[in-house]
Coordinates of N, CA and C and ligand atoms in Angstrom, one line a residue:
M99 N 7.8 -10.9 -65.4 CA 8.3 -11.8 -65.1 C 8.7 -12.8 -65.9
K100 N 9.8 -12.7 -66.0 CA 10.7 -14.3 -66.6 C 10.7 -15.1 -65.6
E101 N 11.2 -16.6 -67.1 CA 11.1 -17.5 -66.4 C 12.8 -17.6 -67.2
K102 N 13.8 -18.1 -65.8 CA 14.8 -18.7 -66.1 C 15.3 -19.9 -66.1
K103 N 16.3 -21.1 -66.4 CA 16.6 -22.5 -66.1 C 17.9 -22.4 -65.9
F104 N 17.7 -23.5 -64.7 CA 19.3 -23.3 -64.7 C 19.6 -25.3 -65.3
E105 N 20.9 -25.4 -66.0 CA 21.0 -26.6 -66.6 C 22.2 -27.1 -66.6
F106 N 22.5 -28.1 -66.6 CA 24.3 -28.8 -66.5 C 24.6 -29.7 -68.0
E107 N 25.7 -30.0 -67.6 CA 26.2 -31.1 -69.0 C 26.6 -32.1 -67.9
Y108 N 26.7 -33.2 -67.9 CA 27.8 -34.4 -67.2 C 27.7 -35.4 -68.6
E109 N 29.1 -35.9 -67.9 CA 29.4 -37.3 -68.4 C 29.2 -38.2 -68.1
V110 N 28.4 -39.6 -68.9 CA 27.6 -40.5 -67.8 C 28.9 -41.9 -68.0
Y111 N 29.8 -42.8 -67.9 CA 30.1 -43.9 -68.5 C 29.7 -45.3 -68.0
D112 N 29.2 -45.8 -68.8 CA 29.2 -47.3 -68.3 C 29.7 -47.8 -67.4
D113 N 31.3 -47.7 -66.7 CA 31.8 -47.9 -66.0 C 33.1 -47.8 -65.6
I114 N 34.6 -48.2 -65.2 CA 36.0 -47.0 -65.1 C 36.4 -47.4 -66.1
G115 N 36.1 -48.9 -67.0 CA 37.3 -49.2 -67.4 C 36.9 -48.6 -68.9
Q116 N 35.7 -47.2 -69.0 CA 36.1 -46.9 -70.6 C 36.8 -45.1 -70.0
L117 N 36.9 -45.1 -69.2 CA 37.4 -43.7 -68.1 C 39.2 -43.2 -69.0
A118 N 39.3 -42.6 -69.1 CA 40.4 -41.8 -69.8 C 41.5 -42.8 -68.9
E119 N 43.1 -43.1 -68.5 CA 43.7 -44.0 -67.8 C 43.9 -42.7 -66.6
E120 N 44.3 -41.9 -66.4 CA 44.5 -41.0 -64.8 C 43.2 -40.8 -64.4
D121 N 42.1 -40.4 -65.2 CA 41.2 -40.6 -64.0 C 40.0 -42.1 -63.5
A122 N 40.4 -43.1 -64.5 CA 40.5 -44.4 -64.0 C 41.7 -44.9 -62.8
W123 N 42.4 -44.3 -63.1 CA 43.4 -44.6 -61.5 C 43.0 -43.5 -60.4
L124 N 42.7 -42.4 -60.7 CA 42.1 -41.5 -59.2 C 41.0 -42.7 -58.8
L125 N 40.3 -42.3 -59.5 CA 38.8 -43.6 -58.8 C 39.3 -45.2 -58.5
R126 N 40.4 -45.6 -58.7 CA 41.1 -46.7 -58.3 C 41.4 -46.3 -57.0
E127 N 42.3 -45.3 -56.9 CA 42.6 -44.4 -55.4 C 41.1 -44.4 -54.2
A128 N 40.7 -43.9 -54.9 CA 39.4 -43.3 -54.2 C 38.5 -45.0 -54.0
K129 N 38.7 -45.5 -54.5 CA 37.8 -47.0 -54.2 C 38.8 -47.4 -53.4
S130 N 40.2 -47.2 -53.1 CA 40.8 -48.4 -52.1 C 41.2 -47.6 -51.1
V131 N 40.9 -46.2 -50.9 CA 41.4 -45.2 -49.6 C 40.2 -45.6 -49.1
T132 N 38.3 -45.4 -49.3 CA 38.0 -46.0 -48.2 C 38.3 -46.9 -47.3
E133 N 38.7 -47.9 -47.0 CA 39.3 -48.6 -46.7 C 40.0 -47.7 -44.9
Q134 N 40.0 -46.7 -45.2 CA 40.9 -45.6 -44.2 C 40.0 -44.6 -43.5
A135 N 38.7 -44.9 -44.1 CA 37.0 -44.2 -43.1 C 37.2 -44.8 -41.7
Y136 N 36.6 -43.8 -40.9 CA 36.2 -43.9 -39.6 C 34.2 -44.0 -39.8
A137 N 34.5 -45.3 -40.3 CA 32.3 -44.9 -40.4 C 31.9 -46.1 -39.4
P138 N 31.6 -46.5 -37.6 CA 31.0 -47.4 -37.2 C 29.4 -46.5 -37.4
Y139 N 29.7 -45.6 -37.1 CA 28.1 -45.2 -37.5 C 27.1 -46.1 -38.8
S140 N 27.2 -45.1 -40.1 CA 26.6 -45.5 -40.6 C 27.1 -46.7 -41.8
N141 N 28.5 -47.1 -41.7 CA 29.0 -47.7 -41.9 C 29.1 -47.5 -43.4
F142 N 29.1 -46.2 -44.1 CA 29.2 -46.1 -45.8 C 30.8 -45.3 -45.5
H143 N 31.4 -46.0 -46.0 CA 33.3 -45.3 -45.8 C 32.9 -44.7 -47.4
V144 N 33.7 -43.8 -47.3 CA 33.7 -42.5 -48.5 C 35.4 -42.8 -49.0
G145 N 35.3 -42.4 -49.8 CA 37.5 -42.0 -50.0 C 37.3 -40.6 -50.8
A146 N 37.9 -39.9 -50.5 CA 37.9 -38.4 -51.6 C 39.3 -38.6 -52.3
V147 N 39.5 -38.5 -53.9 CA 41.4 -38.7 -53.9 C 41.6 -36.7 -54.9
A148 N 42.3 -36.6 -54.4 CA 42.3 -35.1 -55.4 C 44.0 -35.3 -55.8
M149 N 43.6 -35.3 -57.5 CA 45.1 -34.8 -58.4 C 45.3 -33.6 -58.3
L150 N 46.3 -32.7 -58.2 CA 46.3 -31.4 -58.2 C 47.1 -30.9 -59.5
E151 N 47.8 -29.6 -59.6 CA 48.3 -29.8 -61.0 C 49.3 -29.5 -60.9
N152 N 50.4 -29.5 -59.9 CA 51.4 -29.9 -60.1 C 51.6 -31.6 -59.8
G153 N 50.9 -32.5 -59.9 CA 50.7 -33.9 -59.9 C 51.3 -34.2 -58.8
E154 N 50.7 -34.0 -57.7 CA 50.2 -34.6 -56.1 C 49.3 -35.4 -56.0
V155 N 48.6 -36.1 -55.2 CA 48.0 -36.6 -55.2 C 47.7 -36.6 -53.6
V156 N 46.2 -36.1 -53.2 CA 46.1 -36.3 -51.6 C 45.1 -37.1 -51.7
A157 N 44.4 -37.8 -50.4 CA 43.5 -38.3 -50.2 C 42.7 -38.1 -48.7
G158 N 41.4 -38.1 -48.6 CA 40.8 -37.7 -47.5 C 39.5 -39.0 -47.3
T159 N 39.5 -38.7 -46.0 CA 38.0 -40.2 -45.8 C 37.0 -39.7 -44.7
N160 N 35.7 -39.7 -45.0 CA 35.1 -39.7 -43.6 C 35.0 -40.1 -42.2
Q161 N 35.0 -39.1 -41.6 CA 35.5 -39.6 -40.0 C 34.2 -39.1 -39.1
E162 N 34.3 -39.4 -38.8 CA 32.7 -39.7 -37.7 C 32.5 -39.1 -36.3
N163 N 32.1 -39.4 -35.6 CA 32.1 -39.5 -34.0 C 30.9 -39.8 -33.5
A164 N 31.0 -40.0 -32.1 CA 29.8 -40.6 -31.2 C 29.0 -39.7 -31.1
S165 N 29.6 -38.4 -31.3 CA 28.9 -37.4 -31.3 C 28.4 -37.0 -33.0
Y166 N 27.2 -36.9 -33.3 CA 27.5 -37.6 -34.8 C 27.6 -36.5 -35.1
P167 N 27.2 -35.1 -35.0 CA 27.7 -33.7 -35.7 C 28.6 -32.9 -35.7
V168 N 29.1 -34.0 -35.3 CA 30.9 -33.9 -35.1 C 31.9 -34.5 -36.6
G169 N 30.9 -35.2 -36.6 CA 31.4 -36.7 -38.0 C 32.3 -35.4 -38.9
I170 N 32.7 -35.6 -39.9 CA 33.1 -35.1 -41.4 C 33.2 -35.3 -42.3
C171 N 32.8 -35.1 -43.4 CA 33.0 -35.9 -45.0 C 34.0 -36.0 -45.0
A172 N 34.1 -37.3 -46.4 CA 35.6 -37.8 -46.9 C 36.3 -36.3 -47.7
E173 N 35.1 -35.5 -48.3 CA 35.9 -34.1 -48.5 C 36.3 -33.1 -48.4
R174 N 35.7 -32.9 -47.7 CA 35.9 -31.7 -46.5 C 37.4 -32.1 -45.7
V175 N 37.7 -33.4 -45.5 CA 38.8 -33.8 -44.8 C 40.0 -33.6 -46.2
L176 N 39.6 -33.7 -47.8 CA 40.8 -33.7 -48.6 C 41.3 -32.4 -48.2
L177 N 39.9 -31.7 -48.5 CA 40.1 -29.7 -48.8 C 41.1 -29.8 -48.4
G178 N 40.9 -30.0 -46.5 CA 41.3 -29.3 -45.4 C 43.1 -30.0 -45.0
S179 N 43.5 -30.9 -46.0 CA 44.3 -31.8 -46.1 C 45.2 -31.0 -47.4
V180 N 44.5 -30.9 -48.9 CA 45.7 -29.9 -48.9 C 45.9 -29.1 -49.3
A181 N 44.7 -27.9 -48.9 CA 45.3 -26.4 -48.1 C 45.9 -26.4 -47.5
T182 N 46.6 -27.9 -46.6 CA 47.3 -27.2 -45.7 C 48.6 -28.4 -46.3
L183 N 48.9 -28.6 -47.3 CA 49.7 -29.5 -47.0 C 50.4 -28.9 -49.3
H184 N 49.6 -28.4 -49.4 CA 49.8 -28.1 -51.2 C 49.3 -26.3 -50.9
P185 N 49.7 -25.4 -50.0 CA 49.0 -24.1 -50.0 C 49.3 -23.5 -51.9
N186 N 48.3 -22.9 -52.3 CA 47.6 -22.3 -53.5 C 48.4 -23.2 -54.5
V187 N 47.7 -24.4 -54.4 CA 48.1 -25.4 -55.8 C 46.6 -26.1 -55.7
A188 N 46.2 -25.6 -57.6 CA 44.9 -25.7 -57.6 C 44.4 -27.1 -58.1
I189 N 43.2 -27.7 -57.3 CA 42.8 -28.5 -57.6 C 41.9 -29.1 -59.2
K190 N 42.8 -30.4 -60.0 CA 42.7 -30.8 -60.9 C 41.7 -31.8 -60.8
S191 N 41.6 -32.8 -60.4 CA 40.0 -33.8 -60.4 C 40.1 -34.0 -59.2
I192 N 38.9 -34.3 -58.6 CA 38.5 -35.2 -57.4 C 37.4 -36.4 -57.6
A193 N 38.1 -37.9 -57.6 CA 38.0 -39.3 -57.7 C 37.1 -39.2 -55.8
I194 N 35.8 -39.2 -56.1 CA 34.8 -40.0 -54.9 C 34.7 -41.3 -55.0
S195 N 34.9 -41.6 -53.8 CA 34.0 -43.3 -54.3 C 33.0 -44.0 -52.7
Y196 N 32.5 -44.8 -52.4 CA 32.6 -45.6 -51.7 C 32.1 -46.8 -51.3
N197 N 31.9 -47.4 -50.1 CA 32.0 -48.6 -50.0 C 30.5 -48.8 -48.6
S198 N 29.9 -49.5 -48.9 CA 29.3 -50.1 -47.7 C 28.6 -51.7 -47.3
D199 N 29.0 -51.6 -46.0 CA 28.2 -53.1 -45.6 C 26.9 -53.6 -45.6
E200 N 26.3 -52.2 -46.0 CA 24.9 -52.6 -45.8 C 24.4 -53.0 -48.0
I201 N 24.3 -51.6 -47.7 CA 24.6 -51.7 -49.5 C 25.4 -51.9 -50.7
K202 N 24.3 -51.9 -51.6 CA 25.3 -52.2 -52.9 C 26.2 -51.1 -53.5
S203 N 27.5 -50.9 -53.4 CA 27.5 -49.5 -54.0 C 28.3 -49.5 -55.6
D204 N 27.4 -49.8 -56.6 CA 26.9 -50.1 -57.5 C 26.3 -48.8 -58.8
H205 N 26.7 -47.4 -58.4 CA 26.3 -46.2 -58.5 C 27.4 -44.6 -57.9
P206 N 26.8 -44.2 -58.5 CA 27.6 -42.5 -58.5 C 27.3 -42.3 -56.9
I207 N 27.9 -41.9 -56.2 CA 27.0 -40.6 -54.7 C 27.9 -38.9 -55.4
S208 N 26.8 -38.2 -55.1 CA 27.6 -37.1 -54.7 C 27.9 -36.2 -53.5
P209 N 28.6 -35.4 -53.4 CA 28.8 -34.5 -52.9 C 28.2 -34.0 -51.8
C210 N 27.5 -34.3 -50.0 CA 26.5 -33.6 -49.3 C 26.6 -31.6 -49.8
G211 N 25.5 -31.1 -49.3 CA 25.5 -29.3 -49.4 C 25.9 -28.6 -49.2
M212 N 27.0 -29.6 -47.6 CA 28.3 -28.7 -47.0 C 29.2 -28.6 -47.9
C213 N 29.5 -30.0 -48.4 CA 30.5 -30.3 -48.9 C 31.0 -29.3 -50.4
R214 N 29.4 -29.4 -51.4 CA 29.3 -28.3 -52.2 C 29.7 -26.9 -51.7
Q215 N 29.6 -26.5 -51.2 CA 29.7 -25.1 -50.5 C 31.5 -25.1 -50.1
A216 N 31.8 -26.5 -49.8 CA 33.5 -26.3 -49.8 C 34.1 -26.4 -50.9
L217 N 33.8 -27.2 -51.7 CA 34.9 -27.4 -53.1 C 33.6 -25.9 -53.4
L218 N 33.4 -25.3 -53.6 CA 32.8 -24.4 -54.6 C 33.9 -22.8 -53.7
E219 N 33.9 -23.4 -52.3 CA 34.8 -21.8 -52.1 C 36.4 -22.4 -52.5
Y220 N 36.7 -23.2 -52.7 CA 37.8 -23.9 -53.5 C 38.4 -23.3 -54.8
E221 N 37.3 -24.1 -55.1 CA 37.4 -23.3 -56.2 C 37.7 -21.4 -56.7
T222 N 36.9 -20.8 -56.1 CA 37.0 -19.8 -56.4 C 38.4 -19.6 -55.5
R223 N 38.6 -19.7 -54.5 CA 40.4 -19.7 -53.9 C 41.0 -18.9 -54.8
L224 N 41.4 -20.9 -55.8 CA 42.5 -21.2 -56.5 C 41.8 -20.8 -57.9
K225 N 40.9 -20.0 -57.9 CA 40.6 -19.8 -59.2 C 40.4 -20.7 -60.4
K226 N 40.0 -21.7 -60.4 CA 40.3 -23.1 -61.2 C 39.2 -24.2 -60.3
P227 N 38.6 -24.7 -62.5 CA 37.7 -25.4 -61.6 C 38.1 -26.9 -61.0
I228 N 37.1 -27.7 -60.2 CA 37.8 -28.9 -60.0 C 36.6 -29.9 -60.7
R229 N 37.3 -31.2 -61.9 CA 36.4 -31.8 -62.3 C 35.9 -32.7 -61.5
L230 N 34.8 -33.3 -61.5 CA 34.4 -34.0 -60.3 C 34.9 -35.3 -60.3
I231 N 35.2 -36.8 -60.8 CA 34.8 -37.9 -60.7 C 34.3 -39.1 -59.6
L232 N 32.8 -39.6 -60.7 CA 31.8 -39.9 -59.5 C 31.4 -41.6 -59.7
G233 N 31.8 -42.2 -58.8 CA 32.2 -43.7 -58.9 C 32.1 -44.8 -57.7
G234 N 30.7 -45.7 -58.0 CA 30.5 -46.6 -56.8 C 32.3 -47.5 -57.4
M235 N 31.9 -48.5 -56.3 CA 32.6 -49.6 -56.4 C 33.0 -50.3 -57.3
E236 N 31.3 -50.3 -58.2 CA 31.1 -50.9 -59.7 C 30.3 -49.8 -60.4
G237 N 29.8 -50.2 -61.4 CA 28.9 -49.3 -62.3 C 29.1 -48.2 -62.5
N238 N 28.3 -47.9 -63.2 CA 28.1 -46.0 -63.8 C 29.3 -45.0 -62.6
V239 N 29.6 -44.8 -63.9 CA 30.9 -43.3 -63.5 C 30.0 -42.1 -63.8
F240 N 30.3 -40.9 -63.8 CA 29.6 -40.0 -64.3 C 30.9 -38.7 -63.8
I241 N 31.3 -38.2 -64.4 CA 31.9 -37.1 -64.6 C 31.3 -35.0 -65.1
I242 N 31.7 -34.5 -63.9 CA 31.1 -33.4 -64.0 C 32.6 -32.6 -64.1
E243 N 32.2 -31.2 -64.9 CA 33.4 -30.7 -65.9 C 34.1 -29.5 -64.0
T244 N 32.8 -29.3 -63.6 CA 32.8 -28.2 -61.9 C 32.0 -28.4 -61.1
A245 N 32.9 -28.0 -60.1 CA 32.1 -28.6 -59.2 C 31.0 -27.5 -58.8
N246 N 31.1 -26.2 -59.2 CA 30.0 -25.0 -58.7 C 28.9 -25.5 -59.6
Q247 N 28.5 -26.6 -60.8 CA 27.7 -26.7 -61.3 C 26.6 -27.2 -60.1
L248 N 27.4 -27.8 -59.1 CA 26.0 -28.5 -58.1 C 25.2 -27.8 -57.3
L249 N 25.5 -26.2 -57.2 CA 25.7 -25.4 -56.4 C 25.0 -24.4 -57.2
P250 N 23.6 -24.6 -57.7 CA 23.3 -22.8 -58.0 C 22.6 -22.0 -57.0
F251 N 23.0 -20.7 -57.6 CA 22.6 -19.8 -56.6 C 23.7 -19.8 -55.1
A252 N 24.8 -19.8 -55.7 CA 25.4 -20.3 -54.2 C 25.5 -18.9 -53.3
F253 N 26.3 -18.8 -52.2 CA 26.1 -17.7 -51.7 C 27.9 -18.2 -51.7
T254 N 28.2 -16.7 -52.1 CA 29.9 -16.7 -52.2 C 30.7 -15.4 -51.2
K255 N 32.0 -15.2 -51.3 CA 32.5 -14.4 -50.9 C 31.8 -12.8 -51.7
S256 N 31.5 -13.0 -53.0 CA 31.8 -11.4 -53.3 C 30.6 -11.0 -52.6
E257 N 29.3 -11.8 -51.9 CA 28.5 -11.1 -51.2 C 28.4 -10.5 -50.2
L258 N 29.7 -11.0 -49.7 CA 30.6 -10.5 -48.6 C 31.7 -8.8 -48.6
G259 N 30.9 -7.9 -50.1 CA 31.7 -7.5 -50.1 C 33.5 -7.1 -49.8
Ligands
LIG251 N1 29.6 -38.5 -46.1 C1 30.7 -38.2 -46.9 O1 32.0 -38.5 -46.4 N2 30.7 -37.8 -48.3 C2 29.8 -37.6 -49.0 O2 29.9 -36.9 -50.5 C3 28.3 -38.2 -48.5 C4 28.8 -38.4 -47.2 C5 29.2 -39.6 -44.9 C6 29.3 -38.6 -44.3 C7 28.7 -39.5 -43.3 O3 29.9 -40.0 -42.3 C8 28.5 -40.7 -44.2 O4 28.8 -40.7 -45.0 C9 27.2 -41.3 -43.9 O5 25.7 -39.6 -44.2

């Protein structure tokens, strides 16, 4: 028997003011696009904005539905748009932010399990790591160098032969 450990490093910034200019800009865009979320059921408005390798910027927001499971997260709305608008262009970074009528947006959130799987597929597809910049309207910001770190033991296309 062998014991193995999974660990990863990420950066923690006190606030957006400590970020490099492009990262701060992208996070501001993610905060701003939360206004386009359709979240009448959770009142939790999420914005995700991607900076592509060619300099294009694409945004996504969560889109909920009266039939709750039909709702889709901001990250997967974003990935679908990137894949359609800019096929075969890798994503450099994605900034994710949120706003809520009910809770304070003062800490980072990270993508849900389903979105982690979708992000990993995109990294595999374009053979490029996607940096994640995670922050609320205020407070700490986390930077994670590649989305695959969020999903150890992932199921990927290589399993399918
Ligand atoms: N949501 C996202 O859009 N992204 C996340 O990373 C977490 C959750 C959405 C789904 C739902 O519309 C609302 O936030 C509350 O779960």
